[in-house]
mmCIF file of N, CA and C in Angstrom:
data_model
loop_
_atom_site.group_PDB
_atom_site.id
_atom_site.type_symbol
_atom_site.label_atom_id
_atom_site.label_comp_id
_atom_site.label_asym_id
_atom_site.label_seq_id
_atom_site.Cartn_x
_atom_site.Cartn_y
_atom_site.Cartn_z
ATOM 1 N N MET H 924 -16.829 -9.917 8.015
ATOM 2 C CA MET H 924 -15.562 -10.302 8.112
ATOM 3 C C MET H 924 -15.275 -11.960 8.137
ATOM 4 N N ILE H 925 -14.450 -12.426 6.894
ATOM 5 C CA ILE H 925 -14.440 -13.720 7.921
ATOM 6 C C ILE H 925 -13.539 -14.142 8.577
ATOM 7 N N GLU H 926 -13.663 -15.452 9.511
ATOM 8 C CA GLU H 926 -13.611 -15.980 10.287
ATOM 9 C C GLU H 926 -12.597 -16.967 9.520
ATOM 10 N N LEU H 927 -11.367 -16.687 10.292
ATOM 11 C CA LEU H 927 -9.416 -17.614 10.113
ATOM 12 C C LEU H 927 -9.238 -17.635 11.940
ATOM 13 N N ASP H 928 -8.612 -19.198 11.218
ATOM 14 C CA ASP H 928 -8.643 -20.025 12.486
ATOM 15 C C ASP H 928 -6.719 -20.032 13.124
ATOM 16 N N ARG H 929 -6.296 -20.694 13.818
ATOM 17 C CA ARG H 929 -5.009 -20.295 14.045
ATOM 18 C C ARG H 929 -3.776 -20.635 12.449
ATOM 19 N N LEU H 930 -4.580 -21.919 11.526
ATOM 20 C CA LEU H 930 -3.745 -21.987 10.686
ATOM 21 C C LEU H 930 -3.644 -21.612 9.147
ATOM 22 N N ASP H 931 -5.139 -20.967 9.758
ATOM 23 C CA ASP H 931 -4.857 -19.729 8.457
ATOM 24 C C ASP H 931 -4.124 -18.741 8.461
ATOM 25 N N ARG H 932 -3.567 -18.093 10.024
ATOM 26 C CA ARG H 932 -3.468 -16.628 10.492
ATOM 27 C C ARG H 932 -1.904 -17.555 10.308
ATOM 28 N N ARG H 933 -1.627 -18.102 10.136
ATOM 29 C CA ARG H 933 0.353 -18.770 10.439
ATOM 30 C C ARG H 933 0.467 -19.157 8.793
ATOM 31 N N ILE H 934 -0.362 -19.120 8.391
ATOM 32 C CA ILE H 934 0.091 -19.575 6.406
ATOM 33 C C ILE H 934 -0.183 -17.683 6.406
ATOM 34 N N LEU H 935 -0.441 -17.745 6.561
ATOM 35 C CA LEU H 935 -0.739 -15.700 5.826
ATOM 36 C C LEU H 935 0.319 -14.930 6.564
ATOM 37 N N ARG H 936 0.884 -15.614 7.707
ATOM 38 C CA ARG H 936 2.083 -14.801 7.867
ATOM 39 C C ARG H 936 3.599 -15.221 7.365
ATOM 40 N N GLU H 937 3.558 -16.488 6.952
ATOM 41 C CA GLU H 937 4.589 -17.117 6.423
ATOM 42 C C GLU H 937 4.645 -16.271 4.933
ATOM 43 N N LEU H 938 3.261 -16.084 3.895
ATOM 44 C CA LEU H 938 2.977 -15.795 3.483
ATOM 45 C C LEU H 938 4.141 -14.427 2.823
ATOM 46 N N GLU H 939 3.356 -13.795 3.748
ATOM 47 C CA GLU H 939 3.698 -12.062 3.875
ATOM 48 C C GLU H 939 5.205 -12.143 3.921
ATOM 49 N N LYS H 940 6.030 -13.446 4.618
ATOM 50 C CA LYS H 940 7.593 -13.222 4.544
ATOM 51 C C LYS H 940 8.290 -13.672 3.268
ATOM 52 N N ASP H 941 7.500 -13.989 2.499
ATOM 53 C CA ASP H 941 8.235 -15.021 1.522
ATOM 54 C C ASP H 941 7.244 -15.659 0.487
ATOM 55 N N ALA H 942 6.077 -15.500 -0.158
ATOM 56 C CA ALA H 942 5.321 -15.520 -1.343
ATOM 57 C C ALA H 942 5.872 -16.688 -2.353
ATOM 58 N N ARG H 943 6.944 -16.722 -2.100
ATOM 59 C CA ARG H 943 7.892 -17.129 -3.415
ATOM 60 C C ARG H 943 8.479 -18.541 -3.088
ATOM 61 N N GLN H 944 7.404 -18.754 -1.724
ATOM 62 C CA GLN H 944 8.062 -19.862 -1.042
ATOM 63 C C GLN H 944 7.342 -21.364 -1.773
ATOM 64 N N THR H 945 7.882 -22.534 -1.812
ATOM 65 C CA THR H 945 7.030 -23.462 -2.560
ATOM 66 C C THR H 945 5.612 -23.647 -1.745
ATOM 67 N N ASN H 946 4.980 -24.343 -1.730
ATOM 68 C CA ASN H 946 3.379 -24.785 -1.130
ATOM 69 C C ASN H 946 4.273 -25.178 0.061
ATOM 70 N N VAL H 947 5.142 -27.329 -0.660
ATOM 71 C CA VAL H 947 5.762 -28.278 0.305
ATOM 72 C C VAL H 947 6.481 -27.299 1.306
ATOM 73 N N LYS H 948 7.667 -26.784 1.245
ATOM 74 C CA LYS H 948 7.798 -25.426 2.382
ATOM 75 C C LYS H 948 7.019 -24.563 3.248
ATOM 76 N N LEU H 949 5.667 -24.531 2.482
ATOM 77 C CA LEU H 949 4.708 -23.743 3.271
ATOM 78 C C LEU H 949 4.364 -24.283 4.305
ATOM 79 N N ALA H 950 3.651 -25.594 3.712
ATOM 80 C CA ALA H 950 3.203 -26.888 4.645
ATOM 81 C C ALA H 950 3.973 -26.932 5.709
ATOM 82 N N GLU H 951 5.248 -27.355 5.100
ATOM 83 C CA GLU H 951 5.982 -27.761 6.296
ATOM 84 C C GLU H 951 6.496 -26.563 7.874
ATOM 85 N N ARG H 952 6.325 -25.441 6.867
ATOM 86 C CA ARG H 952 6.449 -23.945 8.156
ATOM 87 C C ARG H 952 5.163 -24.236 8.760
ATOM 88 N N VAL H 953 4.351 -24.710 8.719
ATOM 89 C CA VAL H 953 2.469 -24.114 9.509
ATOM 90 C C VAL H 953 2.542 -25.644 9.869
ATOM 91 N N GLY H 954 2.993 -26.658 9.545
ATOM 92 C CA GLY H 954 2.205 -27.977 9.515
ATOM 93 C C GLY H 954 1.268 -28.858 9.536
ATOM 94 N N LEU H 955 1.185 -29.142 7.958
ATOM 95 C CA LEU H 955 0.174 -29.065 7.592
ATOM 96 C C LEU H 955 0.649 -30.099 5.660
ATOM 97 N N SER H 956 0.269 -30.323 5.656
ATOM 98 C CA SER H 956 0.445 -31.485 4.531
ATOM 99 C C SER H 956 0.721 -30.581 2.569
ATOM 100 N N PRO H 957 0.760 -30.896 2.084
ATOM 101 C CA PRO H 957 1.329 -30.086 1.450
ATOM 102 C C PRO H 957 -0.078 -29.705 1.034
ATOM 103 N N SER H 958 -0.754 -30.658 0.201
ATOM 104 C CA SER H 958 -2.149 -31.314 -0.444
ATOM 105 C C SER H 958 -3.361 -30.248 0.647
ATOM 106 N N ALA H 959 -3.228 -30.150 1.560
ATOM 107 C CA ALA H 959 -3.851 -29.450 2.737
ATOM 108 C C ALA H 959 -3.765 -28.313 3.361
ATOM 109 N N CYS H 960 -2.463 -28.025 2.592
ATOM 110 C CA CYS H 960 -1.856 -26.533 2.986
ATOM 111 C C CYS H 960 -2.248 -26.138 1.426
ATOM 112 N N LEU H 961 -2.084 -26.852 0.401
ATOM 113 C CA LEU H 961 -3.099 -25.895 -0.610
ATOM 114 C C LEU H 961 -3.928 -25.821 -0.948
ATOM 115 N N ARG H 962 -5.449 -26.132 -0.235
ATOM 116 C CA ARG H 962 -6.593 -26.113 -0.256
ATOM 117 C C ARG H 962 -6.478 -24.667 0.407
ATOM 118 N N ARG H 963 -6.216 -24.272 2.006
ATOM 119 C CA ARG H 963 -6.830 -23.332 2.880
ATOM 120 C C ARG H 963 -5.919 -22.153 1.849
ATOM 121 N N VAL H 964 -4.564 -22.495 1.171
ATOM 122 C CA VAL H 964 -4.182 -20.950 0.250
ATOM 123 C C VAL H 964 -5.361 -20.761 -0.846
ATOM 124 N N GLN H 965 -5.639 -21.477 -1.974
ATOM 125 C CA GLN H 965 -7.186 -21.849 -2.457
ATOM 126 C C GLN H 965 -8.118 -21.407 -2.026
ATOM 127 N N GLU H 966 -8.642 -20.944 -0.749
ATOM 128 C CA GLU H 966 -9.539 -21.005 -0.560
ATOM 129 C C GLU H 966 -9.461 -19.592 0.483
ATOM 130 N N LEU H 967 -7.911 -19.067 0.859
ATOM 131 C CA LEU H 967 -8.026 -17.753 0.879
ATOM 132 C C LEU H 967 -7.529 -16.287 -0.410
ATOM 133 N N GLU H 968 -7.138 -17.516 -1.640
ATOM 134 C CA GLU H 968 -7.087 -16.639 -2.488
ATOM 135 C C GLU H 968 -8.702 -16.869 -3.034
ATOM 136 N N ARG H 969 -9.931 -17.659 -3.086
ATOM 137 C CA ARG H 969 -10.885 -17.420 -3.515
ATOM 138 C C ARG H 969 -11.405 -15.955 -2.602
ATOM 139 N N SER H 970 -11.813 -16.266 -1.540
ATOM 140 C CA SER H 970 -12.295 -15.792 -0.244
ATOM 141 C C SER H 970 -11.415 -14.693 -0.282
ATOM 142 N N GLY H 971 -10.709 -14.302 -0.981
ATOM 143 C CA GLY H 971 -10.044 -12.577 -0.838
ATOM 144 C C GLY H 971 -9.712 -12.282 -0.035
ATOM 145 N N VAL H 972 -8.939 -13.341 0.789
ATOM 146 C CA VAL H 972 -8.363 -12.502 1.998
ATOM 147 C C VAL H 972 -6.748 -12.543 1.877
ATOM 148 N N ILE H 973 -6.975 -13.260 0.470
ATOM 149 C CA ILE H 973 -5.565 -12.834 -0.498
ATOM 150 C C ILE H 973 -5.715 -12.449 -1.489
ATOM 151 N N LYS H 974 -5.569 -11.104 -1.468
ATOM 152 C CA LYS H 974 -5.616 -9.964 -3.076
ATOM 153 C C LYS H 974 -4.809 -10.146 -4.133
ATOM 154 N N GLY H 975 -3.346 -10.701 -3.607
ATOM 155 C CA GLY H 975 -2.535 -11.910 -4.609
ATOM 156 C C GLY H 975 -1.178 -11.421 -4.321
ATOM 157 N N TYR H 976 -0.080 -11.618 -5.491
ATOM 158 C CA TYR H 976 1.067 -11.685 -4.210
ATOM 159 C C TYR H 976 1.872 -10.441 -5.656
ATOM 160 N N ARG H 977 2.823 -10.060 -4.686
ATOM 161 C CA ARG H 977 3.831 -8.676 -5.917
ATOM 162 C C ARG H 977 5.075 -9.415 -5.839
ATOM 163 N N ALA H 978 5.707 -8.069 -6.134
ATOM 164 C CA ALA H 978 7.966 -8.092 -6.240
ATOM 165 C C ALA H 978 7.947 -7.136 -5.416
ATOM 166 N N VAL H 979 8.854 -7.185 -4.909
ATOM 167 C CA VAL H 979 9.181 -5.826 -3.816
ATOM 168 C C VAL H 979 10.207 -5.133 -4.492
ATOM 169 N N VAL H 980 10.492 -4.237 -4.693
ATOM 170 C CA VAL H 980 11.212 -3.268 -5.668
ATOM 171 C C VAL H 980 11.796 -2.369 -4.864
ATOM 172 N N ASP H 981 13.098 -2.565 -4.881
ATOM 173 C CA ASP H 981 14.176 -1.074 -4.268
ATOM 174 C C ASP H 981 13.701 -0.543 -5.309
ATOM 175 N N ARG H 982 13.248 0.876 -4.599
ATOM 176 C CA ARG H 982 12.717 2.060 -5.117
ATOM 177 C C ARG H 982 13.880 2.841 -5.877
ATOM 178 N N THR H 983 14.986 2.964 -4.525
ATOM 179 C CA THR H 983 15.848 2.992 -4.938
ATOM 180 C C THR H 983 16.846 3.106 -6.190
ATOM 181 N N LEU H 984 17.195 1.727 -6.544
ATOM 182 C CA LEU H 984 17.734 1.472 -7.731
ATOM 183 C C LEU H 984 17.096 1.594 -9.065
ATOM 184 N N VAL H 985 15.707 1.935 -8.616
ATOM 185 C CA VAL H 985 15.206 2.470 -10.137
ATOM 186 C C VAL H 985 14.923 3.581 -10.678
ATOM 187 N N GLY H 986 15.738 4.552 -8.851
ATOM 188 C CA GLY H 986 15.392 5.594 -9.846
ATOM 189 C C GLY H 986 13.855 6.966 -9.066
ATOM 190 N N LEU H 987 13.451 6.018 -7.813
ATOM 191 C CA LEU H 987 12.124 6.024 -7.150
ATOM 192 C C LEU H 987 12.614 6.487 -5.527
ATOM 193 N N GLY H 988 13.931 6.558 -5.322
ATOM 194 C CA GLY H 988 14.091 6.635 -4.234
ATOM 195 C C GLY H 988 12.930 7.739 -3.156
ATOM 196 N N PHE H 989 13.173 9.083 -3.821
ATOM 197 C CA PHE H 989 12.780 9.889 -2.842
ATOM 198 C C PHE H 989 11.079 9.655 -2.051
ATOM 199 N N VAL H 990 11.357 9.808 -0.769
ATOM 200 C CA VAL H 990 9.853 9.573 -0.633
ATOM 201 C C VAL H 990 8.898 10.373 0.554
ATOM 202 N N VAL H 991 7.487 10.656 -0.352
ATOM 203 C CA VAL H 991 7.321 12.358 0.522
ATOM 204 C C VAL H 991 5.863 11.214 1.112
ATOM 205 N N TYR H 992 5.892 11.713 2.343
ATOM 206 C CA TYR H 992 4.080 11.810 2.175
ATOM 207 C C TYR H 992 3.335 13.116 2.424
ATOM 208 N N VAL H 993 2.402 12.832 2.380
ATOM 209 C CA VAL H 993 1.709 14.419 1.710
ATOM 210 C C VAL H 993 0.558 14.447 2.720
ATOM 211 N N ALA H 994 0.168 15.356 3.018
ATOM 212 C CA ALA H 994 -1.006 15.350 3.477
ATOM 213 C C ALA H 994 -1.945 17.355 3.376
ATOM 214 N N VAL H 995 -2.985 16.683 2.054
ATOM 215 C CA VAL H 995 -3.830 17.360 1.467
ATOM 216 C C VAL H 995 -5.146 17.829 2.289
ATOM 217 N N GLY H 996 -5.118 19.132 2.137
ATOM 218 C CA GLY H 996 -6.704 19.502 2.926
ATOM 219 C C GLY H 996 -7.669 19.639 1.764
ATOM 220 N N MET H 997 -8.482 19.954 1.919
ATOM 221 C CA MET H 997 -9.742 20.450 1.071
ATOM 222 C C MET H 997 -10.181 21.185 1.470
ATOM 223 N N SER H 998 -10.771 22.200 0.349
ATOM 224 C CA SER H 998 -11.796 23.259 0.721
ATOM 225 C C SER H 998 -12.968 22.960 0.906
ATOM 226 N N CYS H 999 -13.184 22.000 0.063
ATOM 227 C CA CYS H 999 -15.012 21.230 -0.003
ATOM 228 C C CYS H 999 -15.014 20.384 -0.374
ATOM 229 N N HIS H 1000 -16.393 20.078 0.486
ATOM 230 C CA HIS H 1000 -16.072 18.225 0.984
ATOM 231 C C HIS H 1000 -17.270 16.980 -0.307
ATOM 232 N N THR H 1001 -18.100 18.242 -1.319
ATOM 233 C CA THR H 1001 -19.045 17.386 -1.014
ATOM 234 C C THR H 1001 -18.510 15.845 -2.053
ATOM 235 N N ARG H 1002 -18.867 15.239 -1.983
ATOM 236 C CA ARG H 1002 -19.015 13.516 -3.113
ATOM 237 C C ARG H 1002 -18.129 13.501 -4.292
ATOM 238 N N GLU H 1003 -18.935 14.933 -5.299
ATOM 239 C CA GLU H 1003 -17.940 15.372 -6.773
ATOM 240 C C GLU H 1003 -16.571 15.664 -6.289
ATOM 241 N N VAL H 1004 -16.696 16.835 -5.612
ATOM 242 C CA VAL H 1004 -15.208 17.290 -4.987
ATOM 243 C C VAL H 1004 -14.230 16.265 -4.735
ATOM 244 N N LEU H 1005 -14.425 15.408 -3.542
ATOM 245 C CA LEU H 1005 -13.837 14.334 -3.423
ATOM 246 C C LEU H 1005 -13.302 13.439 -4.563
ATOM 247 N N ASP H 1006 -14.724 12.776 -5.000
ATOM 248 C CA ASP H 1006 -14.401 11.808 -6.299
ATOM 249 C C ASP H 1006 -12.511 12.827 -7.604
ATOM 250 N N ALA H 1007 -13.301 13.507 -7.617
ATOM 251 C CA ALA H 1007 -12.429 14.223 -8.804
ATOM 252 C C ALA H 1007 -11.053 13.903 -8.200
ATOM 253 N N PHE H 1008 -10.633 14.447 -6.736
ATOM 254 C CA PHE H 1008 -9.181 14.275 -6.397
ATOM 255 C C PHE H 1008 -8.802 13.457 -6.598
ATOM 256 N N GLU H 1009 -9.586 12.462 -5.746
ATOM 257 C CA GLU H 1009 -9.034 10.923 -6.622
ATOM 258 C C GLU H 1009 -9.383 10.396 -7.179
ATOM 259 N N GLN H 1010 -9.854 10.558 -8.321
ATOM 260 C CA GLN H 1010 -9.697 9.895 -9.775
ATOM 261 C C GLN H 1010 -8.591 11.225 -10.598
ATOM 262 N N ALA H 1011 -8.186 11.896 -10.440
ATOM 263 C CA ALA H 1011 -6.835 13.499 -10.338
ATOM 264 C C ALA H 1011 -5.922 12.072 -9.877
ATOM 265 N N ILE H 1012 -5.834 11.827 -8.616
ATOM 266 C CA ILE H 1012 -4.830 11.348 -8.099
ATOM 267 C C ILE H 1012 -4.074 9.877 -8.280
ATOM 268 N N SER H 1013 -5.486 9.684 -8.814
ATOM 269 C CA SER H 1013 -4.989 7.597 -9.185
ATOM 270 C C SER H 1013 -4.326 7.682 -10.865
ATOM 271 N N GLY H 1014 -4.631 8.863 -11.234
ATOM 272 C CA GLY H 1014 -4.658 8.704 -12.432
ATOM 273 C C GLY H 1014 -2.028 9.406 -12.844
ATOM 274 N N SER H 1015 -2.051 9.394 -11.522
ATOM 275 C CA SER H 1015 -0.475 9.367 -11.004
ATOM 276 C C SER H 1015 0.720 9.573 -11.047
ATOM 277 N N ALA H 1016 1.382 8.638 -11.612
ATOM 278 C CA ALA H 1016 2.110 7.335 -11.380
ATOM 279 C C ALA H 1016 3.356 7.638 -9.684
ATOM 280 N N ASP H 1017 3.533 8.798 -9.584
ATOM 281 C CA ASP H 1017 3.765 9.323 -8.804
ATOM 282 C C ASP H 1017 3.308 9.092 -7.027
ATOM 283 N N VAL H 1018 2.221 9.132 -7.362
ATOM 284 C CA VAL H 1018 0.914 8.600 -5.711
ATOM 285 C C VAL H 1018 1.271 6.832 -6.414
ATOM 286 N N VAL H 1019 1.762 6.892 -4.620
ATOM 287 C CA VAL H 1019 1.837 4.499 -4.468
ATOM 288 C C VAL H 1019 0.586 4.620 -3.957
ATOM 289 N N GLU H 1020 0.170 5.734 -2.602
ATOM 290 C CA GLU H 1020 -0.726 5.338 -1.774
ATOM 291 C C GLU H 1020 -1.754 6.437 -1.968
ATOM 292 N N CYS H 1021 -3.183 6.889 -1.769
ATOM 293 C CA CYS H 1021 -4.204 8.167 -1.680
ATOM 294 C C CYS H 1021 -4.710 7.103 0.179
ATOM 295 N N HIS H 1022 -4.644 7.894 1.162
ATOM 296 C CA HIS H 1022 -5.739 6.993 1.761
ATOM 297 C C HIS H 1022 -6.664 8.854 2.325
ATOM 298 N N THR H 1023 -7.831 8.006 2.861
ATOM 299 C CA THR H 1023 -8.723 9.228 3.257
ATOM 300 C C THR H 1023 -8.526 9.207 5.096
ATOM 301 N N VAL H 1024 -8.157 9.732 5.378
ATOM 302 C CA VAL H 1024 -8.167 10.266 7.049
ATOM 303 C C VAL H 1024 -8.842 11.176 7.306
ATOM 304 N N THR H 1025 -8.249 11.442 9.059
ATOM 305 C CA THR H 1025 -10.082 11.794 9.805
ATOM 306 C C THR H 1025 -8.953 12.921 10.422
ATOM 307 N N GLY H 1026 -8.935 13.626 10.810
ATOM 308 C CA GLY H 1026 -8.317 14.875 11.224
ATOM 309 C C GLY H 1026 -8.875 16.052 10.572
ATOM 310 N N ALA H 1027 -7.635 16.914 10.863
ATOM 311 C CA ALA H 1027 -6.908 18.289 10.290
ATOM 312 C C ALA H 1027 -7.148 18.387 8.617
ATOM 313 N N VAL H 1028 -7.231 17.029 8.046
ATOM 314 C CA VAL H 1028 -6.835 17.082 6.374
ATOM 315 C C VAL H 1028 -7.482 16.079 6.617
ATOM 316 N N GLU H 1029 -8.003 15.462 4.651
ATOM 317 C CA GLU H 1029 -7.992 15.155 4.472
ATOM 318 C C GLU H 1029 -8.250 14.106 3.552
ATOM 319 N N TYR H 1030 -6.909 13.788 3.747
ATOM 320 C CA TYR H 1030 -6.578 13.179 2.668
ATOM 321 C C TYR H 1030 -4.651 12.890 3.273
ATOM 322 N N LEU H 1031 -3.923 11.376 2.761
ATOM 323 C CA LEU H 1031 -2.576 11.600 2.550
ATOM 324 C C LEU H 1031 -1.792 10.357 1.743
ATOM 325 N N LEU H 1032 -1.217 10.842 1.292
ATOM 326 C CA LEU H 1032 -0.517 10.963 0.356
ATOM 327 C C LEU H 1032 0.864 9.798 0.199
ATOM 328 N N ARG H 1033 1.069 9.364 -0.634
ATOM 329 C CA ARG H 1033 2.405 8.638 -0.259
ATOM 330 C C ARG H 1033 3.050 8.826 -1.645
ATOM 331 N N VAL H 1034 3.690 9.393 -1.324
ATOM 332 C CA VAL H 1034 4.950 10.196 -3.694
ATOM 333 C C VAL H 1034 5.988 9.455 -3.316
ATOM 334 N N GLU H 1035 6.299 8.675 -4.169
ATOM 335 C CA GLU H 1035 7.787 8.248 -4.316
ATOM 336 C C GLU H 1035 8.311 8.944 -5.743
ATOM 337 N N VAL H 1036 8.568 9.040 -6.071
ATOM 338 C CA VAL H 1036 9.905 10.408 -7.230
ATOM 339 C C VAL H 1036 11.521 10.056 -6.963
ATOM 340 N N ALA H 1037 12.008 10.238 -8.363
ATOM 341 C CA ALA H 1037 13.741 10.519 -8.419
ATOM 342 C C ALA H 1037 14.308 11.411 -6.644
ATOM 343 N N ASP H 1038 13.729 12.630 -6.889
ATOM 344 C CA ASP H 1038 14.163 13.514 -5.912
ATOM 345 C C ASP H 1038 13.548 14.544 -6.177
ATOM 346 N N MET H 1039 14.522 15.913 -5.311
ATOM 347 C CA MET H 1039 13.343 16.769 -4.931
ATOM 348 C C MET H 1039 13.095 17.511 -6.637
ATOM 349 N N GLN H 1040 13.314 18.059 -7.430
ATOM 350 C CA GLN H 1040 12.876 18.181 -8.507
ATOM 351 C C GLN H 1040 11.947 17.363 -9.124
ATOM 352 N N ALA H 1041 11.758 16.436 -9.000
ATOM 353 C CA ALA H 1041 10.409 16.129 -9.498
ATOM 354 C C ALA H 1041 9.468 15.683 -8.699
ATOM 355 N N TYR H 1042 10.011 16.024 -7.295
ATOM 356 C CA TYR H 1042 8.731 16.179 -6.328
ATOM 357 C C TYR H 1042 7.750 17.254 -6.268
ATOM 358 N N ARG H 1043 8.558 18.578 -6.866
ATOM 359 C CA ARG H 1043 8.593 20.015 -6.982
ATOM 360 C C ARG H 1043 7.234 19.681 -8.433
ATOM 361 N N ALA H 1044 8.045 18.878 -9.507
ATOM 362 C CA ALA H 1044 7.273 19.256 -10.774
ATOM 363 C C ALA H 1044 6.041 18.654 -10.367
ATOM 364 N N PHE H 1045 6.109 17.085 -8.471
ATOM 365 C CA PHE H 1045 4.875 16.772 -8.941
ATOM 366 C C PHE H 1045 3.295 18.240 -7.947
ATOM 367 N N HIS H 1046 4.386 18.805 -7.419
ATOM 368 C CA HIS H 1046 3.884 19.492 -6.378
ATOM 369 C C HIS H 1046 2.831 20.573 -7.005
ATOM 370 N N THR H 1047 3.684 21.091 -7.389
ATOM 371 C CA THR H 1047 3.048 22.281 -8.574
ATOM 372 C C THR H 1047 2.186 21.778 -10.070
ATOM 373 N N GLN H 1048 2.419 20.628 -10.467
ATOM 374 C CA GLN H 1048 1.447 20.107 -11.981
ATOM 375 C C GLN H 1048 0.835 19.384 -11.687
ATOM 376 N N VAL H 1049 0.236 18.609 -10.480
ATOM 377 C CA VAL H 1049 -0.256 17.747 -10.471
ATOM 378 C C VAL H 1049 -1.415 18.515 -9.124
ATOM 379 N N LEU H 1050 -0.821 18.723 -7.700
ATOM 380 C CA LEU H 1050 -1.446 19.536 -6.740
ATOM 381 C C LEU H 1050 -1.729 20.126 -7.289
ATOM 382 N N GLY H 1051 -0.739 21.583 -7.544
ATOM 383 C CA GLY H 1051 -0.892 22.760 -7.441
ATOM 384 C C GLY H 1051 -2.096 22.947 -8.199
ATOM 385 N N VAL H 1052 -3.094 22.221 -9.696
ATOM 386 C CA VAL H 1052 -3.669 22.367 -10.083
ATOM 387 C C VAL H 1052 -5.223 21.830 -9.808
ATOM 388 N N LEU H 1053 -5.345 21.799 -9.148
ATOM 389 C CA LEU H 1053 -6.000 20.354 -8.211
ATOM 390 C C LEU H 1053 -6.792 21.546 -7.873
ATOM 391 N N PRO H 1054 -8.703 21.557 -8.452
ATOM 392 C CA PRO H 1054 -9.523 22.686 -7.257
ATOM 393 C C PRO H 1054 -9.531 22.278 -6.251
ATOM 394 N N HIS H 1055 -10.252 23.306 -5.371
ATOM 395 C CA HIS H 1055 -10.508 23.082 -4.083
ATOM 396 C C HIS H 1055 -9.892 21.650 -2.980
ATOM 397 N N VAL H 1056 -7.673 22.315 -4.049
ATOM 398 C CA VAL H 1056 -6.887 21.791 -2.819
ATOM 399 C C VAL H 1056 -6.029 22.629 -1.908
ATOM 400 N N HIS H 1057 -6.785 22.683 -0.949
ATOM 401 C CA HIS H 1057 -7.114 24.069 0.011
ATOM 402 C C HIS H 1057 -5.598 24.116 0.903
ATOM 403 N N SER H 1058 -4.540 23.016 1.104
ATOM 404 C CA SER H 1058 -3.412 22.665 1.973
ATOM 405 C C SER H 1058 -2.298 21.859 1.729
ATOM 406 N N VAL H 1059 -0.804 21.189 1.653
ATOM 407 C CA VAL H 1059 -0.420 20.571 1.502
ATOM 408 C C VAL H 1059 0.288 20.712 1.974
ATOM 409 N N VAL H 1060 1.099 19.256 3.185
ATOM 410 C CA VAL H 1060 1.909 19.640 3.682
ATOM 411 C C VAL H 1060 3.072 18.369 3.718
ATOM 412 N N SER H 1061 4.739 18.305 3.572
ATOM 413 C CA SER H 1061 5.090 17.763 2.910
ATOM 414 C C SER H 1061 5.503 17.024 3.697
ATOM 415 N N TYR H 1062 6.364 15.701 4.068
ATOM 416 C CA TYR H 1062 6.524 15.215 5.067
ATOM 417 C C TYR H 1062 8.311 14.333 4.268
ATOM 418 N N ILE H 1063 9.079 14.805 3.858
ATOM 419 C CA ILE H 1063 10.609 13.891 3.840
ATOM 420 C C ILE H 1063 11.033 12.778 4.353
ATOM 421 N N VAL H 1064 11.102 11.825 3.597
ATOM 422 C CA VAL H 1064 11.324 10.553 4.409
ATOM 423 C C VAL H 1064 12.703 10.337 4.736
ATOM 424 N N MET H 1065 13.568 10.478 5.762
ATOM 425 C CA MET H 1065 14.789 10.678 5.167
ATOM 426 C C MET H 1065 15.768 8.871 6.268
ATOM 427 N N ASP H 1066 14.696 8.444 5.934
ATOM 428 C CA ASP H 1066 14.930 6.834 6.575
ATOM 429 C C ASP H 1066 14.514 6.141 7.528
ATOM 430 N N THR H 1067 13.358 5.110 6.827
ATOM 431 C CA THR H 1067 12.814 3.930 6.929
ATOM 432 C C THR H 1067 13.823 3.460 7.600
ATOM 433 N N ALA H 1068 12.994 2.662 9.348
ATOM 434 C CA ALA H 1068 13.257 1.932 10.550
ATOM 435 C C ALA H 1068 13.130 1.180 9.990
ATOM 436 N N LYS H 1069 11.229 0.222 9.570
ATOM 437 C CA LYS H 1069 10.472 -0.041 9.485
ATOM 438 C C LYS H 1069 9.905 -0.393 8.644
ATOM 439 N N ASP H 1070 9.689 -1.538 7.348
ATOM 440 C CA ASP H 1070 8.144 -1.664 6.588
ATOM 441 C C ASP H 1070 8.147 -3.539 6.138
ATOM 442 N N GLU H 1071 6.691 -3.043 7.767
ATOM 443 C CA GLU H 1071 6.580 -4.192 7.295
ATOM 444 C C GLU H 1071 5.620 -4.706 5.998
ATOM 445 N N ARG H 1072 5.646 -3.930 4.595
ATOM 446 C CA ARG H 1072 4.738 -4.237 3.992
ATOM 447 C C ARG H 1072 5.495 -4.984 2.088
ATOM 448 N N ALA H 1073 6.629 -4.954 2.884
ATOM 449 C CA ALA H 1073 7.650 -5.747 1.966
ATOM 450 C C ALA H 1073 7.478 -7.663 2.187
#
């Protein structure tokens, strides 16, 4: 684990709010000189704490506003079976997150598609053909009250 001080944590919080702000503005917000702030940001990037920067896209405007969380249970738990499942899921553009979880199922997926018909196609043509998928429970997102990933 990497040790972060108070200033590093403030820099991260500010970048999570707005990664496009200038270094001068960031330095001002965290109380550092621009050169000291830039050195800290570069060190956070070099050490892997900051993995990258991304655009936050309004998925509804690009036709991907139908969000489903999918709990997937497996009938076999060998490493080969799980690796094969993960590889197949990684190849699907509809799956934007795949988490291994504890509990009654092995995986929790976040699927983003255009509509119910597109989700049905994913459900039958992707999940439905994978060996060892034992159970699939879908949770359709009706609204999002909080999402801090953006």
